[in-house]
PDB file of C-alpha atoms and ligand atoms in Angstrom:
ATOM      1  CA  UNK A  23       0.000   0.000   0.000  1.00  0.00           C
ATOM      2  CA  UNK A  24       1.325   3.432  -0.930  1.00  0.00           C
ATOM      3  CA  UNK A  25      -0.267   6.851  -0.518  1.00  0.00           C
ATOM      4  CA  UNK A  26       0.595   9.881  -2.666  1.00  0.00           C
ATOM      5  CA  UNK A  27      -0.532  13.409  -1.860  1.00  0.00           C
ATOM      6  CA  UNK A  28       0.073  15.497  -4.982  1.00  0.00           C
ATOM      7  CA  UNK A  29       0.035  19.282  -4.585  1.00  0.00           C
ATOM      8  CA  UNK A  30      -0.666  21.040  -7.873  1.00  0.00           C
ATOM      9  CA  UNK A  31      -2.349  24.023  -9.466  1.00  0.00           C
ATOM     10  CA  UNK A  32      -3.453  21.788 -12.375  1.00  0.00           C
ATOM     11  CA  UNK A  33      -5.079  18.701 -10.856  1.00  0.00           C
ATOM     12  CA  UNK A  34      -6.829  18.007 -14.174  1.00  0.00           C
ATOM     13  CA  UNK A  35      -3.431  17.234 -15.746  1.00  0.00           C
ATOM     14  CA  UNK A  36      -3.112  14.285 -13.391  1.00  0.00           C
ATOM     15  CA  UNK A  37      -6.592  12.759 -13.374  1.00  0.00           C
ATOM     16  CA  UNK A  38      -6.446  11.098 -16.801  1.00  0.00           C
ATOM     17  CA  UNK A  39      -2.945   9.576 -16.746  1.00  0.00           C
ATOM     18  CA  UNK A  40      -3.437   7.927 -13.366  1.00  0.00           C
ATOM     19  CA  UNK A  41      -6.906   6.559 -14.046  1.00  0.00           C
ATOM     20  CA  UNK A  42      -6.148   3.774 -16.512  1.00  0.00           C
ATOM     21  CA  UNK A  43      -4.824   0.274 -16.833  1.00  0.00           C
ATOM     22  CA  UNK A  44      -2.541  -1.110 -14.139  1.00  0.00           C
ATOM     23  CA  UNK A  45      -2.504   2.001 -11.966  1.00  0.00           C
ATOM     24  CA  UNK A  46      -6.290   2.241 -12.019  1.00  0.00           C
ATOM     25  CA  UNK A  47      -6.540  -1.398 -11.007  1.00  0.00           C
ATOM     26  CA  UNK A  48      -4.065  -0.761  -8.177  1.00  0.00           C
ATOM     27  CA  UNK A  49      -6.197   2.144  -6.985  1.00  0.00           C
ATOM     28  CA  UNK A  50      -9.416   0.125  -7.253  1.00  0.00           C
ATOM     29  CA  UNK A  51      -7.817  -2.607  -5.131  1.00  0.00           C
ATOM     30  CA  UNK A  52      -6.824  -0.029  -2.504  1.00  0.00           C
ATOM     31  CA  UNK A  53      -3.098  -0.698  -3.034  1.00  0.00           C
ATOM     32  CA  UNK A  54      -2.357   2.771  -4.434  1.00  0.00           C
ATOM     33  CA  UNK A  55      -3.964   5.927  -3.072  1.00  0.00           C
ATOM     34  CA  UNK A  56      -3.559   9.126  -5.061  1.00  0.00           C
ATOM     35  CA  UNK A  57      -4.933  12.297  -3.509  1.00  0.00           C
ATOM     36  CA  UNK A  58      -4.861  15.409  -5.703  1.00  0.00           C
ATOM     37  CA  UNK A  59      -4.693  18.679  -3.793  1.00  0.00           C
ATOM     38  CA  UNK A  60      -5.393  21.977  -5.498  1.00  0.00           C
ATOM     39  CA  UNK A  61      -2.895  24.475  -4.117  1.00  0.00           C
ATOM     40  CA  UNK A  62      -5.386  27.278  -4.733  1.00  0.00           C
ATOM     41  CA  UNK A  63      -7.547  25.833  -1.948  1.00  0.00           C
ATOM     42  CA  UNK A  64      -4.845  27.099   0.440  1.00  0.00           C
ATOM     43  CA  UNK A  65      -4.933  30.732  -0.674  1.00  0.00           C
ATOM     44  CA  UNK A  66      -6.800  33.421   1.250  1.00  0.00           C
ATOM     45  CA  UNK A  67      -7.279  36.221  -1.289  1.00  0.00           C
ATOM     46  CA  UNK A  68     -10.142  36.730  -3.702  1.00  0.00           C
ATOM     47  CA  UNK A  69      -8.056  35.805  -6.740  1.00  0.00           C
ATOM     48  CA  UNK A  70      -6.640  32.647  -5.163  1.00  0.00           C
ATOM     49  CA  UNK A  71      -3.100  33.837  -5.924  1.00  0.00           C
ATOM     50  CA  UNK A  72      -0.300  31.273  -5.785  1.00  0.00           C
ATOM     51  CA  UNK A  73       2.472  33.217  -7.545  1.00  0.00           C
ATOM     52  CA  UNK A  74       4.108  36.644  -7.436  1.00  0.00           C
ATOM     53  CA  UNK A  75       6.890  38.673  -9.058  1.00  0.00           C
ATOM     54  CA  UNK A  76      10.474  37.709  -8.283  1.00  0.00           C
ATOM     55  CA  UNK A  77      12.382  39.920  -5.827  1.00  0.00           C
ATOM     56  CA  UNK A  78      15.243  41.559  -7.669  1.00  0.00           C
ATOM     57  CA  UNK A  79      13.417  41.318 -10.981  1.00  0.00           C
ATOM     58  CA  UNK A  80      13.806  38.814 -13.775  1.00  0.00           C
ATOM     59  CA  UNK A  81      11.321  37.145 -16.057  1.00  0.00           C
ATOM     60  CA  UNK A  82       8.617  34.863 -14.768  1.00  0.00           C
ATOM     61  CA  UNK A  83       6.460  34.496 -11.725  1.00  0.00           C
ATOM     62  CA  UNK A  84       7.512  32.607  -8.622  1.00  0.00           C
ATOM     63  CA  UNK A  85       5.369  30.204  -6.600  1.00  0.00           C
ATOM     64  CA  UNK A  86       4.742  31.715  -3.130  1.00  0.00           C
ATOM     65  CA  UNK A  87       5.655  29.954   0.103  1.00  0.00           C
ATOM     66  CA  UNK A  88       2.488  30.672   2.125  1.00  0.00           C
ATOM     67  CA  UNK A  89      -0.044  28.437   0.332  1.00  0.00           C
ATOM     68  CA  UNK A  90       2.523  25.605   0.156  1.00  0.00           C
ATOM     69  CA  UNK A  91       3.338  25.922   3.883  1.00  0.00           C
ATOM     70  CA  UNK A  92      -0.367  25.945   4.809  1.00  0.00           C
ATOM     71  CA  UNK A  93      -1.071  22.957   2.632  1.00  0.00           C
ATOM     72  CA  UNK A  94       1.815  20.941   4.083  1.00  0.00           C
ATOM     73  CA  UNK A  95       0.781  21.852   7.656  1.00  0.00           C
ATOM     74  CA  UNK A  96      -2.659  20.529   6.899  1.00  0.00           C
ATOM     75  CA  UNK A  97      -1.346  17.312   5.329  1.00  0.00           C
ATOM     76  CA  UNK A  98       1.075  16.635   8.183  1.00  0.00           C
ATOM     77  CA  UNK A  99      -1.825  16.668  10.641  1.00  0.00           C
ATOM     78  CA  UNK A 100      -3.186  13.601   8.890  1.00  0.00           C
ATOM     79  CA  UNK A 101      -0.045  11.482   8.296  1.00  0.00           C
ATOM     80  CA  UNK A 102       3.702  11.560   8.538  1.00  0.00           C
ATOM     81  CA  UNK A 103       5.663  11.411   5.318  1.00  0.00           C
ATOM     82  CA  UNK A 104       8.658   9.379   4.228  1.00  0.00           C
ATOM     83  CA  UNK A 105       9.633  12.151   1.799  1.00  0.00           C
ATOM     84  CA  UNK A 106       8.229  15.493   0.690  1.00  0.00           C
ATOM     85  CA  UNK A 107       9.366  15.627  -2.909  1.00  0.00           C
ATOM     86  CA  UNK A 108       9.626  18.690  -5.107  1.00  0.00           C
ATOM     87  CA  UNK A 109       9.599  17.746  -8.794  1.00  0.00           C
ATOM     88  CA  UNK A 110      12.223  19.814 -10.529  1.00  0.00           C
ATOM     89  CA  UNK A 111      14.733  19.485 -13.354  1.00  0.00           C
ATOM     90  CA  UNK A 112      17.394  20.283 -10.700  1.00  0.00           C
ATOM     91  CA  UNK A 113      16.554  17.161  -8.729  1.00  0.00           C
ATOM     92  CA  UNK A 114      18.033  13.697  -8.389  1.00  0.00           C
ATOM     93  CA  UNK A 115      17.413  11.736 -11.583  1.00  0.00           C
ATOM     94  CA  UNK A 116      14.615   9.196 -11.237  1.00  0.00           C
ATOM     95  CA  UNK A 117      15.924   5.758 -12.202  1.00  0.00           C
ATOM     96  CA  UNK A 118      14.701   2.247 -11.451  1.00  0.00           C
ATOM     97  CA  UNK A 119      16.753   2.088  -8.260  1.00  0.00           C
ATOM     98  CA  UNK A 120      15.076   5.224  -6.914  1.00  0.00           C
ATOM     99  CA  UNK A 121      11.644   3.892  -7.980  1.00  0.00           C
ATOM    100  CA  UNK A 122      12.368   0.703  -6.048  1.00  0.00           C
ATOM    101  CA  UNK A 123      13.286   2.755  -2.964  1.00  0.00           C
ATOM    102  CA  UNK A 124      10.123   4.848  -3.181  1.00  0.00           C
ATOM    103  CA  UNK A 125       8.004   1.716  -3.562  1.00  0.00           C
ATOM    104  CA  UNK A 126       9.010   0.701  -0.016  1.00  0.00           C
ATOM    105  CA  UNK A 127       7.577   3.926   1.407  1.00  0.00           C
ATOM    106  CA  UNK A 128       4.069   4.423   2.794  1.00  0.00           C
ATOM    107  CA  UNK A 129       3.354   8.143   2.379  1.00  0.00           C
ATOM    108  CA  UNK A 130       4.820  10.586  -0.118  1.00  0.00           C
ATOM    109  CA  UNK A 131       4.060  14.202  -0.947  1.00  0.00           C
ATOM    110  CA  UNK A 132       4.729  15.309  -4.525  1.00  0.00           C
ATOM    111  CA  UNK A 133       4.890  19.074  -4.987  1.00  0.00           C
ATOM    112  CA  UNK A 134       4.487  20.186  -8.596  1.00  0.00           C
ATOM    113  CA  UNK A 135       6.177  23.486  -9.342  1.00  0.00           C
ATOM    114  CA  UNK A 136       5.305  25.940 -12.074  1.00  0.00           C
ATOM    115  CA  UNK A 137       6.210  29.305 -13.476  1.00  0.00           C
ATOM    116  CA  UNK A 138       9.854  30.277 -13.214  1.00  0.00           C
ATOM    117  CA  UNK A 139      10.257  28.235 -10.075  1.00  0.00           C
ATOM    118  CA  UNK A 140       9.252  28.257  -6.452  1.00  0.00           C
ATOM    119  CA  UNK A 141      10.412  30.466  -3.589  1.00  0.00           C
ATOM    120  CA  UNK A 142      13.793  29.089  -2.563  1.00  0.00           C
ATOM    121  CA  UNK A 143      12.667  28.909   1.093  1.00  0.00           C
ATOM    122  CA  UNK A 144      10.223  26.145   0.145  1.00  0.00           C
ATOM    123  CA  UNK A 145      13.161  24.136  -1.133  1.00  0.00           C
ATOM    124  CA  UNK A 146      15.344  24.945   1.864  1.00  0.00           C
ATOM    125  CA  UNK A 147      12.829  24.364   4.625  1.00  0.00           C
ATOM    126  CA  UNK A 148       9.686  22.547   3.522  1.00  0.00           C
ATOM    127  CA  UNK A 149      10.672  19.753   1.181  1.00  0.00           C
ATOM    128  CA  UNK A 150      12.970  16.808   1.885  1.00  0.00           C
ATOM    129  CA  UNK A 151      14.208  16.006  -1.632  1.00  0.00           C
ATOM    130  CA  UNK A 152      14.050  17.068  -5.281  1.00  0.00           C
ATOM    131  CA  UNK A 153      13.464  14.631  -8.125  1.00  0.00           C
ATOM    132  CA  UNK A 154      13.859  15.102 -11.892  1.00  0.00           C
ATOM    133  CA  UNK A 155      12.648  12.687 -14.556  1.00  0.00           C
ATOM    134  CA  UNK A 156      15.319  13.586 -17.105  1.00  0.00           C
ATOM    135  CA  UNK A 157      17.516  16.262 -18.605  1.00  0.00           C
ATOM    136  CA  UNK A 158      14.884  18.313 -20.395  1.00  0.00           C
ATOM    137  CA  UNK A 159      12.443  20.957 -19.202  1.00  0.00           C
ATOM    138  CA  UNK A 160       8.709  20.426 -18.733  1.00  0.00           C
ATOM    139  CA  UNK A 161       6.257  23.281 -18.250  1.00  0.00           C
ATOM    140  CA  UNK A 162       5.424  21.965 -14.807  1.00  0.00           C
ATOM    141  CA  UNK A 163       5.973  19.089 -12.429  1.00  0.00           C
ATOM    142  CA  UNK A 164       2.602  17.408 -13.099  1.00  0.00           C
ATOM    143  CA  UNK A 165       3.725  15.087 -15.888  1.00  0.00           C
ATOM    144  CA  UNK A 166       6.809  14.198 -13.864  1.00  0.00           C
ATOM    145  CA  UNK A 167       4.567  13.414 -10.873  1.00  0.00           C
ATOM    146  CA  UNK A 168       2.460  11.149 -13.089  1.00  0.00           C
ATOM    147  CA  UNK A 169       5.630   9.356 -14.235  1.00  0.00           C
ATOM    148  CA  UNK A 170       6.741   8.877 -10.641  1.00  0.00           C
ATOM    149  CA  UNK A 171       3.333   7.542  -9.508  1.00  0.00           C
ATOM    150  CA  UNK A 172       3.161   5.155 -12.445  1.00  0.00           C
ATOM    151  CA  UNK A 173       6.712   3.817 -12.169  1.00  0.00           C
ATOM    152  CA  UNK A 174       6.482   3.419  -8.383  1.00  0.00           C
ATOM    153  CA  UNK A 175       2.837   2.313  -8.188  1.00  0.00           C
ATOM    154  CA  UNK A 176       3.359  -0.659 -10.478  1.00  0.00           C
ATOM    155  CA  UNK A 177       6.027  -2.000  -8.085  1.00  0.00           C
ATOM    156  CA  UNK A 178       3.598  -2.276  -5.153  1.00  0.00           C
ATOM    157  CA  UNK A 179       2.953  -5.995  -4.503  1.00  0.00           C
ATOM    158  CA  UNK A 180      -0.402  -7.085  -5.934  1.00  0.00           C
ATOM    159  CA  UNK A 181      -0.721  -4.194  -8.385  1.00  0.00           C
ATOM    160  CA  UNK A 182       0.492  -6.213 -11.348  1.00  0.00           C
ATOM    161  CA  UNK A 183      -1.372  -9.425 -12.071  1.00  0.00           C
ATOM    162  CA  UNK A 184       1.822 -11.336 -12.854  1.00  0.00           C
ATOM    163  CA  UNK A 185       4.019 -10.771  -9.814  1.00  0.00           C
ATOM    164  CA  UNK A 186       7.166 -11.616 -11.721  1.00  0.00           C
ATOM    165  CA  UNK A 187       6.671  -9.045 -14.429  1.00  0.00           C
ATOM    166  CA  UNK A 188       8.021  -6.093 -12.447  1.00  0.00           C
ATOM    167  CA  UNK A 189      11.126  -8.119 -11.636  1.00  0.00           C
ATOM    168  CA  UNK A 190      11.742  -9.004 -15.286  1.00  0.00           C
ATOM    169  CA  UNK A 191      11.467  -5.364 -16.409  1.00  0.00           C
ATOM    170  CA  UNK A 192      14.251  -3.606 -18.192  1.00  0.00           C
ATOM    171  CA  UNK A 193      16.647  -2.041 -15.641  1.00  0.00           C
ATOM    172  CA  UNK A 194      15.778  -4.280 -12.681  1.00  0.00           C
ATOM    173  CA  UNK A 195      19.001  -6.196 -13.326  1.00  0.00           C
ATOM    174  CA  UNK A 196      20.666  -3.258 -15.105  1.00  0.00           C
ATOM    175  CA  UNK A 197      19.835  -4.952 -18.415  1.00  0.00           C
ATOM    176  CA  UNK A 198      17.431  -3.890 -21.122  1.00  0.00           C
ATOM    177  CA  UNK A 199      14.645  -6.393 -21.798  1.00  0.00           C
ATOM    178  CA  UNK A 200      15.124  -9.008 -24.540  1.00  0.00           C
ATOM    179  CA  UNK A 201      12.926  -8.888 -27.673  1.00  0.00           C
ATOM    180  CA  UNK A 202       9.546 -10.644 -27.498  1.00  0.00           C
ATOM    181  CA  UNK A 203       7.332 -12.142 -30.233  1.00  0.00           C
ATOM    182  CA  UNK A 204       3.799 -13.424 -30.633  1.00  0.00           C
ATOM    183  CA  UNK A 205       1.807 -15.161 -33.390  1.00  0.00           C
ATOM    184  CA  UNK A 206       2.106 -15.551 -36.295  1.00  0.00           C
ATOM    185  CA  UNK A 207       5.430 -17.406 -36.354  1.00  0.00           C
ATOM    186  CA  UNK A 208       6.031 -15.924 -39.797  1.00  0.00           C
ATOM    187  CA  UNK A 209       4.793 -12.630 -41.268  1.00  0.00           C
ATOM    188  CA  UNK A 210       5.912 -11.257 -44.635  1.00  0.00           C
ATOM    189  CA  UNK A 211       8.722 -13.793 -44.507  1.00  0.00           C
ATOM    190  CA  UNK A 212       9.922 -12.346 -41.171  1.00  0.00           C
ATOM    191  CA  UNK A 213      10.419 -15.259 -38.815  1.00  0.00           C
ATOM    192  CA  UNK A 214      10.281 -15.580 -35.061  1.00  0.00           C
ATOM    193  CA  UNK A 215      13.656 -16.922 -33.809  1.00  0.00           C
ATOM    194  CA  UNK A 216      13.543 -20.713 -34.051  1.00  0.00           C
ATOM    195  CA  UNK A 217      14.744 -21.208 -30.489  1.00  0.00           C
ATOM    196  CA  UNK A 218      11.596 -19.595 -29.041  1.00  0.00           C
ATOM    197  CA  UNK A 219       9.491 -22.244 -30.779  1.00  0.00           C
ATOM    198  CA  UNK A 220      11.732 -25.104 -29.571  1.00  0.00           C
ATOM    199  CA  UNK A 221      10.041 -25.626 -26.203  1.00  0.00           C
ATOM    200  CA  UNK A 222      13.482 -26.050 -24.591  1.00  0.00           C
ATOM    201  CA  UNK A 223      13.198 -23.894 -21.447  1.00  0.00           C
ATOM    202  CA  UNK A 224      16.885 -23.820 -20.613  1.00  0.00           C
ATOM    203  CA  UNK A 225      17.902 -22.847 -24.137  1.00  0.00           C
ATOM    204  CA  UNK A 226      15.200 -20.179 -24.245  1.00  0.00           C
ATOM    205  CA  UNK A 227      16.260 -18.762 -20.877  1.00  0.00           C
ATOM    206  CA  UNK A 228      19.899 -18.527 -22.001  1.00  0.00           C
ATOM    207  CA  UNK A 229      18.908 -16.999 -25.347  1.00  0.00           C
ATOM    208  CA  UNK A 230      16.853 -14.296 -23.619  1.00  0.00           C
ATOM    209  CA  UNK A 231      19.719 -13.455 -21.317  1.00  0.00           C
ATOM    210  CA  UNK A 232      22.159 -13.282 -24.240  1.00  0.00           C
ATOM    211  CA  UNK A 233      19.814 -11.020 -26.163  1.00  0.00           C
ATOM    212  CA  UNK A 234      19.361  -8.747 -23.138  1.00  0.00           C
ATOM    213  CA  UNK A 235      23.141  -8.482 -22.733  1.00  0.00           C
ATOM    214  CA  UNK A 236      23.709  -7.846 -26.443  1.00  0.00           C
ATOM    215  CA  UNK A 237      21.006  -5.177 -26.562  1.00  0.00           C
ATOM    216  CA  UNK A 238      22.338  -3.456 -23.462  1.00  0.00           C
ATOM    217  CA  UNK A 239      25.902  -3.451 -24.840  1.00  0.00           C
ATOM    218  CA  UNK A 240      24.705  -1.963 -28.120  1.00  0.00           C
ATOM    219  CA  UNK A 241      22.279   0.625 -26.794  1.00  0.00           C
ATOM    220  CA  UNK A 242      23.172   1.446 -23.192  1.00  0.00           C
ATOM    221  CA  UNK A 243      26.695   0.239 -22.413  1.00  0.00           C
ATOM    222  CA  UNK A 244      26.768   2.632 -19.451  1.00  0.00           C
ATOM    223  CA  UNK A 245      24.286   0.379 -17.631  1.00  0.00           C
ATOM    224  CA  UNK A 246      26.891  -2.402 -17.573  1.00  0.00           C
ATOM    225  CA  UNK A 247      29.730  -0.371 -16.105  1.00  0.00           C
ATOM    226  CA  UNK A 248      30.251   0.224 -12.405  1.00  0.00           C
ATOM    227  CA  UNK A 249      29.729   3.966 -12.567  1.00  0.00           C
ATOM    228  CA  UNK A 250      26.102   4.888 -12.204  1.00  0.00           C
ATOM    229  CA  UNK A 251      24.542   6.022 -15.505  1.00  0.00           C
ATOM    230  CA  UNK A 252      23.547   9.343 -13.858  1.00  0.00           C
TER     231      UNK A 252
HETATM  232 CL1  6GU B  26      10.449  16.988 -12.260  1.00  0.00          CL
HETATM  233  N1  6GU B  26       9.899  19.186 -13.598  1.00  0.00           N
HETATM  234  C1  6GU B  26      10.028  19.987 -14.659  1.00  0.00           C
HETATM  235  N2  6GU B  26       9.345  21.134 -14.669  1.00  0.00           N
HETATM  236  N3  6GU B  26      10.772  19.700 -15.702  1.00  0.00           N
HETATM  237  C2  6GU B  26      11.428  18.533 -15.652  1.00  0.00           C
HETATM  238  C3  6GU B  26      11.349  17.662 -14.584  1.00  0.00           C
HETATM  239  C4  6GU B  26      10.558  18.010 -13.555  1.00  0.00           C
HETATM  240  N4  6GU B  26      12.125  16.600 -14.834  1.00  0.00           N
HETATM  241  C5  6GU B  26      12.646  16.824 -16.003  1.00  0.00           C
HETATM  242  N5  6GU B  26      12.257  18.000 -16.515  1.00  0.00           N
END
């Protein structure tokens, strides 16, 4: 069981992506809880303001600390959190190892930033870590939060019908996944590798491992070296 509280000014960006397929099933089974919190509900002015001009000038609005602090105070009355995560391109890169770590946690806050950034004091005092999903810039943290919920949620025991499938994913053993095939055995003259039709389990197992190694060497050799790919 894992519980996510996601703080955002665009909750509608997160409803669709997390309401399908495996993650939906996990939520229906009560194994994944995703609570979307509209940051504007923690404002006090008529216009429900969550951003303001940057001190010292510069382009872009900055997310204010007060609504975030109020929201977190409220959340912390209800549960204690393993991490309060700010999604930001400056953060620690999300890889399978970090997903595995998060999947052992019970309660996580995901704070989605916007505009030109968030008041630095939020980062210094209110959050416990920053996570990025890759070296490119998104308009906001919402899609990154969806990626984190999906990649972590599917690791929660019972969420996937075939328990072994998360373990045989690409990256779990630092290898990319081997190629897979289904019927027909021949299409347009393109044949499924003979060995997969042989019924010899040992041979098939070894072939898959070889293919995974070969593919990793060709495409992501960094995964095989000792230095972390990040
Ligand atoms: Cl977590 N947020 C934003 N805004 N952009 C990103 C990101 C996160 N990760 C990669 N790019």
